[in-house]
PDB file of C-alpha atoms in Angstrom:
ATOM      1  CA  MET A   3     -22.335   9.855  -2.262  1.00  0.00           C
ATOM      2  CA  SER A   4     -20.196   8.738   0.691  1.00  0.00           C
ATOM      3  CA  SER A   5     -16.873  10.344   1.573  1.00  0.00           C
ATOM      4  CA  ILE A   6     -14.816   7.526   0.117  1.00  0.00           C
ATOM      5  CA  ASP A   7     -16.695   7.638  -3.201  1.00  0.00           C
ATOM      6  CA  LYS A   8     -15.403  11.168  -3.690  1.00  0.00           C
ATOM      7  CA  SER A   9     -11.889   9.770  -3.948  1.00  0.00           C
ATOM      8  CA  GLY A  10     -12.768   8.240  -7.322  1.00  0.00           C
ATOM      9  CA  THR A  11     -11.691   4.879  -8.692  1.00  0.00           C
ATOM     10  CA  PHE A  12      -8.767   3.409 -10.617  1.00  0.00           C
ATOM     11  CA  THR A  13      -8.222   0.100 -12.373  1.00  0.00           C
ATOM     12  CA  LEU A  14      -5.882  -2.234 -10.524  1.00  0.00           C
ATOM     13  CA  GLY A  15      -5.239  -5.171 -12.800  1.00  0.00           C
ATOM     14  CA  ASP A  16      -8.728  -6.176 -13.883  1.00  0.00           C
ATOM     15  CA  ARG A  17     -10.373  -4.694 -10.776  1.00  0.00           C
ATOM     16  CA  SER A  18     -11.871  -1.263 -10.207  1.00  0.00           C
ATOM     17  CA  VAL A  19     -10.966  -0.057  -6.715  1.00  0.00           C
ATOM     18  CA  LYS A  20     -11.701   3.065  -4.701  1.00  0.00           C
ATOM     19  CA  ARG A  21      -8.636   5.276  -4.601  1.00  0.00           C
ATOM     20  CA  LEU A  22      -8.862   5.459  -0.816  1.00  0.00           C
ATOM     21  CA  GLY A  23      -8.164   2.026   0.648  1.00  0.00           C
ATOM     22  CA  TYR A  24      -6.762   0.552   3.832  1.00  0.00           C
ATOM     23  CA  GLY A  25      -3.321  -0.753   4.809  1.00  0.00           C
ATOM     24  CA  ALA A  26      -3.477  -3.547   7.380  1.00  0.00           C
ATOM     25  CA  MET A  27       0.098  -3.384   8.711  1.00  0.00           C
ATOM     26  CA  GLN A  28      -0.884  -1.748  12.010  1.00  0.00           C
ATOM     27  CA  LEU A  29      -3.268  -4.577  12.882  1.00  0.00           C
ATOM     28  CA  ALA A  30      -0.311  -6.611  14.146  1.00  0.00           C
ATOM     29  CA  GLY A  31       1.408  -5.967  17.460  1.00  0.00           C
ATOM     30  CA  PRO A  32       4.031  -3.305  18.234  1.00  0.00           C
ATOM     31  CA  GLY A  33       6.704  -3.157  15.549  1.00  0.00           C
ATOM     32  CA  VAL A  34       4.369  -5.106  13.241  1.00  0.00           C
ATOM     33  CA  PHE A  35       5.263  -8.199  15.250  1.00  0.00           C
ATOM     34  CA  GLY A  36       3.068 -10.572  17.217  1.00  0.00           C
ATOM     35  CA  PRO A  37      -0.646 -10.268  17.941  1.00  0.00           C
ATOM     36  CA  PRO A  38      -2.483  -6.962  18.383  1.00  0.00           C
ATOM     37  CA  LYS A  39      -3.049  -5.526  21.836  1.00  0.00           C
ATOM     38  CA  ASP A  40      -6.797  -5.636  21.212  1.00  0.00           C
ATOM     39  CA  HIS A  41      -7.951  -8.401  18.881  1.00  0.00           C
ATOM     40  CA  ASP A  42     -11.585  -7.275  18.838  1.00  0.00           C
ATOM     41  CA  SER A  43     -10.582  -3.731  17.907  1.00  0.00           C
ATOM     42  CA  ALA A  44      -8.552  -5.074  14.975  1.00  0.00           C
ATOM     43  CA  LEU A  45     -11.610  -6.935  13.701  1.00  0.00           C
ATOM     44  CA  ALA A  46     -13.749  -3.828  14.173  1.00  0.00           C
ATOM     45  CA  VAL A  47     -11.411  -1.618  12.128  1.00  0.00           C
ATOM     46  CA  LEU A  48     -11.537  -3.974   9.143  1.00  0.00           C
ATOM     47  CA  ARG A  49     -15.308  -4.327   9.282  1.00  0.00           C
ATOM     48  CA  GLU A  50     -15.718  -0.566   9.615  1.00  0.00           C
ATOM     49  CA  ALA A  51     -13.464   0.035   6.593  1.00  0.00           C
ATOM     50  CA  VAL A  52     -15.516  -2.287   4.390  1.00  0.00           C
ATOM     51  CA  ALA A  53     -18.779  -0.844   5.744  1.00  0.00           C
ATOM     52  CA  HIS A  54     -17.590   2.595   4.615  1.00  0.00           C
ATOM     53  CA  GLY A  55     -16.936   1.310   1.085  1.00  0.00           C
ATOM     54  CA  VAL A  56     -13.237   0.394   1.181  1.00  0.00           C
ATOM     55  CA  ASN A  57     -12.637  -2.300  -1.435  1.00  0.00           C
ATOM     56  CA  HIS A  58      -8.812  -2.293  -1.562  1.00  0.00           C
ATOM     57  CA  ILE A  59      -6.927  -3.770   1.392  1.00  0.00           C
ATOM     58  CA  ASP A  60      -3.145  -4.035   1.456  1.00  0.00           C
ATOM     59  CA  THR A  61      -1.486  -6.690   3.597  1.00  0.00           C
ATOM     60  CA  SER A  62       1.310  -9.254   3.807  1.00  0.00           C
ATOM     61  CA  ASP A  63       1.870 -12.555   5.546  1.00  0.00           C
ATOM     62  CA  PHE A  64       5.118 -11.182   6.991  1.00  0.00           C
ATOM     63  CA  TYR A  65       3.071  -8.729   9.058  1.00  0.00           C
ATOM     64  CA  GLY A  66       3.023 -10.453  12.397  1.00  0.00           C
ATOM     65  CA  PRO A  67       4.067 -12.785  10.775  1.00  0.00           C
ATOM     66  CA  HIS A  68       0.769 -14.394   9.699  1.00  0.00           C
ATOM     67  CA  VAL A  69      -1.207 -12.337  12.221  1.00  0.00           C
ATOM     68  CA  THR A  70      -2.618  -9.679   9.930  1.00  0.00           C
ATOM     69  CA  ASN A  71      -3.813 -12.082   7.244  1.00  0.00           C
ATOM     70  CA  GLN A  72      -5.468 -14.298   9.822  1.00  0.00           C
ATOM     71  CA  ILE A  73      -7.296 -11.287  11.272  1.00  0.00           C
ATOM     72  CA  ILE A  74      -8.448 -10.224   7.799  1.00  0.00           C
ATOM     73  CA  ARG A  75      -9.842 -13.697   7.196  1.00  0.00           C
ATOM     74  CA  GLU A  76     -11.602 -13.778  10.565  1.00  0.00           C
ATOM     75  CA  ALA A  77     -13.099 -10.320  10.068  1.00  0.00           C
ATOM     76  CA  LEU A  78     -14.131 -10.409   6.428  1.00  0.00           C
ATOM     77  CA  ALA A  79     -14.388 -13.941   5.024  1.00  0.00           C
ATOM     78  CA  PRO A  80     -16.319 -14.903   3.030  1.00  0.00           C
ATOM     79  CA  TYR A  81     -15.113 -11.906   1.052  1.00  0.00           C
ATOM     80  CA  SER A  82     -17.394  -9.683  -1.000  1.00  0.00           C
ATOM     81  CA  ASP A  83     -16.957  -9.967  -4.763  1.00  0.00           C
ATOM     82  CA  ASP A  84     -15.724  -6.384  -5.122  1.00  0.00           C
ATOM     83  CA  LEU A  85     -13.016  -6.614  -2.428  1.00  0.00           C
ATOM     84  CA  THR A  86      -9.442  -6.609  -3.752  1.00  0.00           C
ATOM     85  CA  ILE A  87      -6.750  -7.862  -1.378  1.00  0.00           C
ATOM     86  CA  VAL A  88      -3.176  -7.019  -2.315  1.00  0.00           C
ATOM     87  CA  THR A  89      -0.329  -8.780  -0.557  1.00  0.00           C
ATOM     88  CA  LYS A  90       3.475  -8.764  -0.604  1.00  0.00           C
ATOM     89  CA  VAL A  91       6.224 -11.372  -0.686  1.00  0.00           C
ATOM     90  CA  GLY A  92       9.999 -11.111  -0.544  1.00  0.00           C
ATOM     91  CA  ALA A  93      10.678 -10.715   3.172  1.00  0.00           C
ATOM     92  CA  ARG A  94      10.381 -12.634   6.418  1.00  0.00           C
ATOM     93  CA  ARG A  95      10.611 -11.818  10.111  1.00  0.00           C
ATOM     94  CA  GLY A  96      13.410 -12.943  12.365  1.00  0.00           C
ATOM     95  CA  ALA A  97      12.817 -14.202  15.893  1.00  0.00           C
ATOM     96  CA  ASP A  98      13.963 -10.762  17.082  1.00  0.00           C
ATOM     97  CA  ALA A  99      11.386  -9.064  14.772  1.00  0.00           C
ATOM     98  CA  ALA A 100      14.070  -8.134  12.221  1.00  0.00           C
ATOM     99  CA  TRP A 101      13.018  -7.651   8.589  1.00  0.00           C
ATOM    100  CA  LEU A 102      15.000 -10.153   6.522  1.00  0.00           C
ATOM    101  CA  PRO A 103      15.119 -10.982   2.800  1.00  0.00           C
ATOM    102  CA  ALA A 104      13.202 -14.049   1.630  1.00  0.00           C
ATOM    103  CA  PHE A 105      13.964 -13.611  -2.018  1.00  0.00           C
ATOM    104  CA  SER A 106      14.729 -17.006  -3.517  1.00  0.00           C
ATOM    105  CA  PRO A 107      12.191 -18.620  -5.882  1.00  0.00           C
ATOM    106  CA  GLU A 108      11.540 -21.269  -3.225  1.00  0.00           C
ATOM    107  CA  GLU A 109      10.899 -18.659  -0.540  1.00  0.00           C
ATOM    108  CA  LEU A 110       8.624 -16.645  -2.817  1.00  0.00           C
ATOM    109  CA  THR A 111       6.636 -19.752  -3.684  1.00  0.00           C
ATOM    110  CA  GLN A 112       6.265 -20.632  -0.007  1.00  0.00           C
ATOM    111  CA  ALA A 113       5.189 -17.060   0.761  1.00  0.00           C
ATOM    112  CA  VAL A 114       2.450 -17.168  -1.859  1.00  0.00           C
ATOM    113  CA  HIS A 115       1.132 -20.415  -0.384  1.00  0.00           C
ATOM    114  CA  ASP A 116       1.306 -18.926   3.128  1.00  0.00           C
ATOM    115  CA  ASN A 117      -0.723 -15.908   1.998  1.00  0.00           C
ATOM    116  CA  LEU A 118      -3.293 -18.133   0.304  1.00  0.00           C
ATOM    117  CA  ARG A 119      -3.680 -20.323   3.392  1.00  0.00           C
ATOM    118  CA  ASN A 120      -3.881 -17.542   5.972  1.00  0.00           C
ATOM    119  CA  LEU A 121      -6.221 -15.380   3.901  1.00  0.00           C
ATOM    120  CA  GLY A 122      -8.362 -18.388   2.976  1.00  0.00           C
ATOM    121  CA  LEU A 123      -8.107 -17.779  -0.768  1.00  0.00           C
ATOM    122  CA  ASP A 124      -7.578 -19.986  -3.821  1.00  0.00           C
ATOM    123  CA  VAL A 125      -5.922 -17.182  -5.807  1.00  0.00           C
ATOM    124  CA  LEU A 126      -4.332 -13.885  -4.804  1.00  0.00           C
ATOM    125  CA  ASP A 127      -5.637 -10.773  -6.581  1.00  0.00           C
ATOM    126  CA  VAL A 128      -2.292  -8.944  -6.629  1.00  0.00           C
ATOM    127  CA  VAL A 129       1.096  -9.956  -5.271  1.00  0.00           C
ATOM    128  CA  ASN A 130       3.744  -7.282  -4.865  1.00  0.00           C
ATOM    129  CA  LEU A 131       7.366  -8.377  -4.960  1.00  0.00           C
ATOM    130  CA  ARG A 132       9.017  -6.553  -2.075  1.00  0.00           C
ATOM    131  CA  ILE A 133      12.565  -5.831  -3.250  1.00  0.00           C
ATOM    132  CA  ILE A 134      14.759  -5.942  -0.202  1.00  0.00           C
ATOM    133  CA  PHE A 135      18.354  -5.510  -1.350  1.00  0.00           C
ATOM    134  CA  ASP A 136      18.150  -2.713   1.222  1.00  0.00           C
ATOM    135  CA  VAL A 137      15.421  -2.746   3.879  1.00  0.00           C
ATOM    136  CA  HIS A 138      15.045   1.021   3.978  1.00  0.00           C
ATOM    137  CA  GLU A 139      15.135   2.239   0.380  1.00  0.00           C
ATOM    138  CA  PRO A 140      15.113   1.093  -3.271  1.00  0.00           C
ATOM    139  CA  THR A 141      18.494  -0.311  -4.265  1.00  0.00           C
ATOM    140  CA  GLU A 142      19.608  -1.415  -7.717  1.00  0.00           C
ATOM    141  CA  GLY A 143      19.949  -5.095  -8.561  1.00  0.00           C
ATOM    142  CA  SER A 144      18.410  -7.510 -11.041  1.00  0.00           C
ATOM    143  CA  ILE A 145      15.052  -9.027 -10.087  1.00  0.00           C
ATOM    144  CA  GLU A 146      14.751 -11.290 -13.137  1.00  0.00           C
ATOM    145  CA  GLU A 147      14.841 -14.532 -11.135  1.00  0.00           C
ATOM    146  CA  GLN A 148      12.223 -13.326  -8.660  1.00  0.00           C
ATOM    147  CA  VAL A 149       9.835 -11.969 -11.284  1.00  0.00           C
ATOM    148  CA  ALA A 150      10.164 -15.220 -13.236  1.00  0.00           C
ATOM    149  CA  ALA A 151       9.175 -17.152 -10.101  1.00  0.00           C
ATOM    150  CA  LEU A 152       6.041 -15.051  -9.630  1.00  0.00           C
ATOM    151  CA  ALA A 153       5.223 -15.319 -13.332  1.00  0.00           C
ATOM    152  CA  GLY A 154       5.333 -19.089 -12.947  1.00  0.00           C
ATOM    153  CA  LEU A 155       2.889 -18.932 -10.044  1.00  0.00           C
ATOM    154  CA  GLN A 156       0.695 -16.656 -12.146  1.00  0.00           C
ATOM    155  CA  GLN A 157       0.662 -19.233 -14.930  1.00  0.00           C
ATOM    156  CA  LYS A 158      -0.408 -21.869 -12.387  1.00  0.00           C
ATOM    157  CA  GLY A 159      -3.400 -19.712 -11.461  1.00  0.00           C
ATOM    158  CA  LEU A 160      -2.272 -18.873  -7.917  1.00  0.00           C
ATOM    159  CA  VAL A 161      -1.653 -15.178  -8.647  1.00  0.00           C
ATOM    160  CA  ARG A 162      -3.782 -12.937 -10.874  1.00  0.00           C
ATOM    161  CA  HIS A 163      -1.571  -9.868 -11.078  1.00  0.00           C
ATOM    162  CA  ILE A 164       1.977  -8.849 -10.156  1.00  0.00           C
ATOM    163  CA  GLY A 165       3.253  -5.602  -8.696  1.00  0.00           C
ATOM    164  CA  LEU A 166       6.518  -4.291  -7.260  1.00  0.00           C
ATOM    165  CA  SER A 167       7.384  -2.698  -3.939  1.00  0.00           C
ATOM    166  CA  ASN A 168      10.484  -0.686  -2.962  1.00  0.00           C
ATOM    167  CA  ALA A 169      11.521  -0.649  -6.627  1.00  0.00           C
ATOM    168  CA  THR A 170      13.820   1.508  -8.729  1.00  0.00           C
ATOM    169  CA  ALA A 171      12.873   2.755 -12.184  1.00  0.00           C
ATOM    170  CA  ALA A 172      15.354   0.292 -13.727  1.00  0.00           C
ATOM    171  CA  GLN A 173      13.816  -2.644 -11.856  1.00  0.00           C
ATOM    172  CA  ILE A 174      10.342  -1.626 -12.985  1.00  0.00           C
ATOM    173  CA  LYS A 175      11.511  -1.583 -16.601  1.00  0.00           C
ATOM    174  CA  GLU A 176      13.197  -4.975 -16.181  1.00  0.00           C
ATOM    175  CA  ALA A 177      10.046  -6.519 -14.723  1.00  0.00           C
ATOM    176  CA  ARG A 178       7.764  -4.993 -17.364  1.00  0.00           C
ATOM    177  CA  ARG A 179       9.794  -6.680 -20.090  1.00  0.00           C
ATOM    178  CA  MET A 180       8.839 -10.012 -18.514  1.00  0.00           C
ATOM    179  CA  VAL A 181       5.267  -9.596 -17.208  1.00  0.00           C
ATOM    180  CA  GLU A 182       2.518  -7.041 -16.895  1.00  0.00           C
ATOM    181  CA  ILE A 183       3.095  -4.904 -13.792  1.00  0.00           C
ATOM    182  CA  VAL A 184      -0.161  -3.464 -12.441  1.00  0.00           C
ATOM    183  CA  CYS A 185       1.136  -1.406  -9.514  1.00  0.00           C
ATOM    184  CA  VAL A 186       4.236   0.003  -7.874  1.00  0.00           C
ATOM    185  CA  GLN A 187       4.361   0.515  -4.120  1.00  0.00           C
ATOM    186  CA  ASN A 188       7.113   2.868  -2.925  1.00  0.00           C
ATOM    187  CA  GLN A 189       7.576   5.374  -0.150  1.00  0.00           C
ATOM    188  CA  TYR A 190       6.049   8.699  -1.132  1.00  0.00           C
ATOM    189  CA  ASN A 191       4.355  11.518   0.714  1.00  0.00           C
ATOM    190  CA  LEU A 192       4.181  15.288   0.903  1.00  0.00           C
ATOM    191  CA  ALA A 193       7.756  15.554   2.199  1.00  0.00           C
ATOM    192  CA  HIS A 194       9.322  12.525   0.442  1.00  0.00           C
ATOM    193  CA  ARG A 195       8.946  13.037  -3.299  1.00  0.00           C
ATOM    194  CA  ASP A 196      11.754  11.117  -4.982  1.00  0.00           C
ATOM    195  CA  ASP A 197       9.236   9.342  -7.234  1.00  0.00           C
ATOM    196  CA  ASP A 198       7.586  12.426  -8.753  1.00  0.00           C
ATOM    197  CA  ARG A 199       8.746  11.624 -12.285  1.00  0.00           C
ATOM    198  CA  LEU A 200       8.043   7.904 -11.896  1.00  0.00           C
ATOM    199  CA  ILE A 201       4.454   8.548 -10.785  1.00  0.00           C
ATOM    200  CA  ASP A 202       3.761  10.600 -13.910  1.00  0.00           C
ATOM    201  CA  GLU A 203       5.328   7.960 -16.168  1.00  0.00           C
ATOM    202  CA  LEU A 204       3.253   5.199 -14.594  1.00  0.00           C
ATOM    203  CA  ALA A 205       0.099   7.318 -14.873  1.00  0.00           C
ATOM    204  CA  ARG A 206       0.618   7.610 -18.632  1.00  0.00           C
ATOM    205  CA  ASP A 207       0.784   3.807 -18.837  1.00  0.00           C
ATOM    206  CA  GLY A 208      -2.256   3.215 -16.612  1.00  0.00           C
ATOM    207  CA  ILE A 209      -0.222   1.640 -13.791  1.00  0.00           C
ATOM    208  CA  ALA A 210      -1.269   2.285 -10.198  1.00  0.00           C
ATOM    209  CA  TYR A 211       1.144   3.904  -7.771  1.00  0.00           C
ATOM    210  CA  VAL A 212       0.530   3.025  -4.127  1.00  0.00           C
ATOM    211  CA  PRO A 213       2.543   5.158  -1.692  1.00  0.00           C
ATOM    212  CA  PHE A 214       3.486   3.501   1.541  1.00  0.00           C
ATOM    213  CA  PHE A 215       4.017   5.732   4.568  1.00  0.00           C
ATOM    214  CA  PRO A 216       1.631   8.299   3.013  1.00  0.00           C
ATOM    215  CA  LEU A 217       1.517  10.019   6.404  1.00  0.00           C
ATOM    216  CA  GLY A 218       5.235   9.689   7.139  1.00  0.00           C
ATOM    217  CA  GLY A 219       5.262   6.175   8.599  1.00  0.00           C
ATOM    218  CA  PHE A 220       6.959   5.722  11.951  1.00  0.00           C
ATOM    219  CA  SER A 221       7.845   9.465  11.960  1.00  0.00           C
ATOM    220  CA  PRO A 222       4.558  11.279  11.189  1.00  0.00           C
ATOM    221  CA  LEU A 223       4.653  14.292   8.907  1.00  0.00           C
ATOM    222  CA  GLN A 224       5.223  17.561  10.706  1.00  0.00           C
ATOM    223  CA  SER A 225       5.115  20.898   8.884  1.00  0.00           C
ATOM    224  CA  SER A 226       4.002  24.379   9.876  1.00  0.00           C
ATOM    225  CA  THR A 227       2.604  24.850   6.361  1.00  0.00           C
ATOM    226  CA  LEU A 228       0.626  21.612   6.580  1.00  0.00           C
ATOM    227  CA  SER A 229      -0.704  22.571  10.021  1.00  0.00           C
ATOM    228  CA  SER A 230      -1.677  26.037   8.789  1.00  0.00           C
ATOM    229  CA  VAL A 231      -3.588  24.672   5.795  1.00  0.00           C
ATOM    230  CA  ALA A 232      -5.349  22.152   8.021  1.00  0.00           C
ATOM    231  CA  ARG A 233      -6.493  24.829  10.464  1.00  0.00           C
ATOM    232  CA  ARG A 234      -7.775  26.974   7.610  1.00  0.00           C
ATOM    233  CA  LEU A 235      -9.802  24.123   6.139  1.00  0.00           C
ATOM    234  CA  GLY A 236     -11.039  22.679   9.424  1.00  0.00           C
ATOM    235  CA  ALA A 237      -9.141  19.445   8.920  1.00  0.00           C
ATOM    236  CA  THR A 238      -6.323  17.535  10.563  1.00  0.00           C
ATOM    237  CA  PRO A 239      -2.820  17.780   9.055  1.00  0.00           C
ATOM    238  CA  LEU A 240      -2.955  14.099   8.123  1.00  0.00           C
ATOM    239  CA  GLN A 241      -6.267  14.547   6.295  1.00  0.00           C
ATOM    240  CA  ILE A 242      -4.696  17.314   4.211  1.00  0.00           C
ATOM    241  CA  ALA A 243      -1.648  15.160   3.502  1.00  0.00           C
ATOM    242  CA  LEU A 244      -3.954  12.441   2.155  1.00  0.00           C
ATOM    243  CA  ALA A 245      -6.069  14.921   0.193  1.00  0.00           C
ATOM    244  CA  TRP A 246      -2.884  16.252  -1.417  1.00  0.00           C
ATOM    245  CA  LEU A 247      -1.928  12.749  -2.521  1.00  0.00           C
ATOM    246  CA  LEU A 248      -5.365  12.172  -4.068  1.00  0.00           C
ATOM    247  CA  GLN A 249      -4.942  15.346  -6.132  1.00  0.00           C
ATOM    248  CA  ARG A 250      -1.279  14.686  -6.962  1.00  0.00           C
ATOM    249  CA  ALA A 251      -2.028  12.122  -9.702  1.00  0.00           C
ATOM    250  CA  PRO A 252      -5.039  10.050 -10.803  1.00  0.00           C
ATOM    251  CA  ASN A 253      -3.156   6.746 -10.520  1.00  0.00           C
ATOM    252  CA  ILE A 254      -2.303   7.175  -6.831  1.00  0.00           C
ATOM    253  CA  LEU A 255      -4.105   4.669  -4.590  1.00  0.00           C
ATOM    254  CA  LEU A 256      -3.956   5.361  -0.858  1.00  0.00           C
ATOM    255  CA  ILE A 257      -3.671   2.716   1.848  1.00  0.00           C
ATOM    256  CA  PRO A 258      -3.342   4.618   5.136  1.00  0.00           C
ATOM    257  CA  GLY A 259      -3.241   2.232   8.054  1.00  0.00           C
ATOM    258  CA  THR A 260      -4.552   2.453  11.586  1.00  0.00           C
ATOM    259  CA  SER A 261      -5.687   0.232  14.422  1.00  0.00           C
ATOM    260  CA  SER A 262      -8.312   2.766  15.552  1.00  0.00           C
ATOM    261  CA  VAL A 263     -11.872   3.033  14.236  1.00  0.00           C
ATOM    262  CA  ALA A 264     -11.911   6.772  15.002  1.00  0.00           C
ATOM    263  CA  HIS A 265      -8.653   7.316  13.107  1.00  0.00           C
ATOM    264  CA  LEU A 266      -9.953   5.193  10.227  1.00  0.00           C
ATOM    265  CA  ARG A 267     -13.007   7.423   9.874  1.00  0.00           C
ATOM    266  CA  GLU A 268     -10.757  10.477   9.962  1.00  0.00           C
ATOM    267  CA  ASN A 269      -8.577   9.056   7.180  1.00  0.00           C
ATOM    268  CA  LEU A 270     -11.540   8.179   4.978  1.00  0.00           C
ATOM    269  CA  ALA A 271     -12.944  11.703   5.371  1.00  0.00           C
ATOM    270  CA  ALA A 272      -9.842  13.047   3.594  1.00  0.00           C
ATOM    271  CA  ALA A 273     -11.664  12.570   0.297  1.00  0.00           C
ATOM    272  CA  GLU A 274     -14.011  15.404   1.320  1.00  0.00           C
ATOM    273  CA  PHE A 275     -11.324  18.065   0.945  1.00  0.00           C
ATOM    274  CA  GLU A 276     -10.748  19.720  -2.436  1.00  0.00           C
ATOM    275  CA  LEU A 277      -7.522  21.711  -2.339  1.00  0.00           C
ATOM    276  CA  SER A 278      -7.258  24.930  -4.338  1.00  0.00           C
ATOM    277  CA  GLU A 279      -4.368  25.674  -6.684  1.00  0.00           C
ATOM    278  CA  ASP A 280      -2.978  28.189  -4.181  1.00  0.00           C
ATOM    279  CA  THR A 281      -3.126  25.604  -1.406  1.00  0.00           C
ATOM    280  CA  LEU A 282      -1.433  23.015  -3.596  1.00  0.00           C
ATOM    281  CA  ARG A 283       1.391  25.461  -4.319  1.00  0.00           C
ATOM    282  CA  ASP A 284       1.816  26.112  -0.607  1.00  0.00           C
ATOM    283  CA  LEU A 285       1.970  22.400   0.122  1.00  0.00           C
ATOM    284  CA  ASP A 286       4.459  21.795  -2.669  1.00  0.00           C
ATOM    285  CA  GLY A 287       6.882  23.849  -0.605  1.00  0.00           C
ATOM    286  CA  VAL A 288       6.846  21.288   2.200  1.00  0.00           C
ATOM    287  CA  ALA A 289       9.149  18.929   0.272  1.00  0.00           C
ATOM    288  CA  LYS A 290      11.585  21.752  -0.497  1.00  0.00           C
ATOM    289  CA  ALA A 291      11.794  22.620   3.195  1.00  0.00           C
ATOM    290  CA  ALA A 292      12.198  19.008   4.315  1.00  0.00           C
TER     291      ALA A 292
END
């Protein structure tokens, strides 16, 4: 059994995926804008991930924009039958690299077609609606019009499954009254645990929860407790942070991103670590201290 197999699997829509996947955001240039510094290295990271058994890749056509999806296509097409590619729509990039809403039905439709073209696909496995009333955090507001637009594209056979990103509990309920929601992608990690209750509710309903910034994002997790546990177990702090997420709930799917093959291997090895109940209690204190 390889390291990644120890993470287990979960059903995402009609697909069984390894719980330890890969997020492609860092394959674009600095600030997720423009081309990567090293194109060949970006290709190598993707190929290494798949070679190690990763079958869940998270991306978006607004990474770059277009850059990340084009690199995925170059590296991995024709895609293996068991590979699930999840993308996002709902935002666009300004000329100054700003993250801007692209939330109208027309913009969402165009985004789906852009993802299809740049990934080289006829249908997208999962499309997450990125809710961007506020760029930085979930903010209340109806998403009925946007979900209806994606449901229409689903009926046309361009989208298999629909998910939500940066969503509130109320928005998830609103969307679920209209369509089946197969995953929710929100910020969550050892120190940022606003979605604790939501994760458990989604687990009961068999819906995947995909934390973005599982390692803290642009401000990596830093904790003396985390560092102490890592030293004791012969791991890196980030490996322990990922291992904690895998044990937090069975419906959590991880998509840590990196542009480094060495860092990728380190992330995938997180599945090797089984944390004891005492260790889990120690780590639970990190959020309280944050």
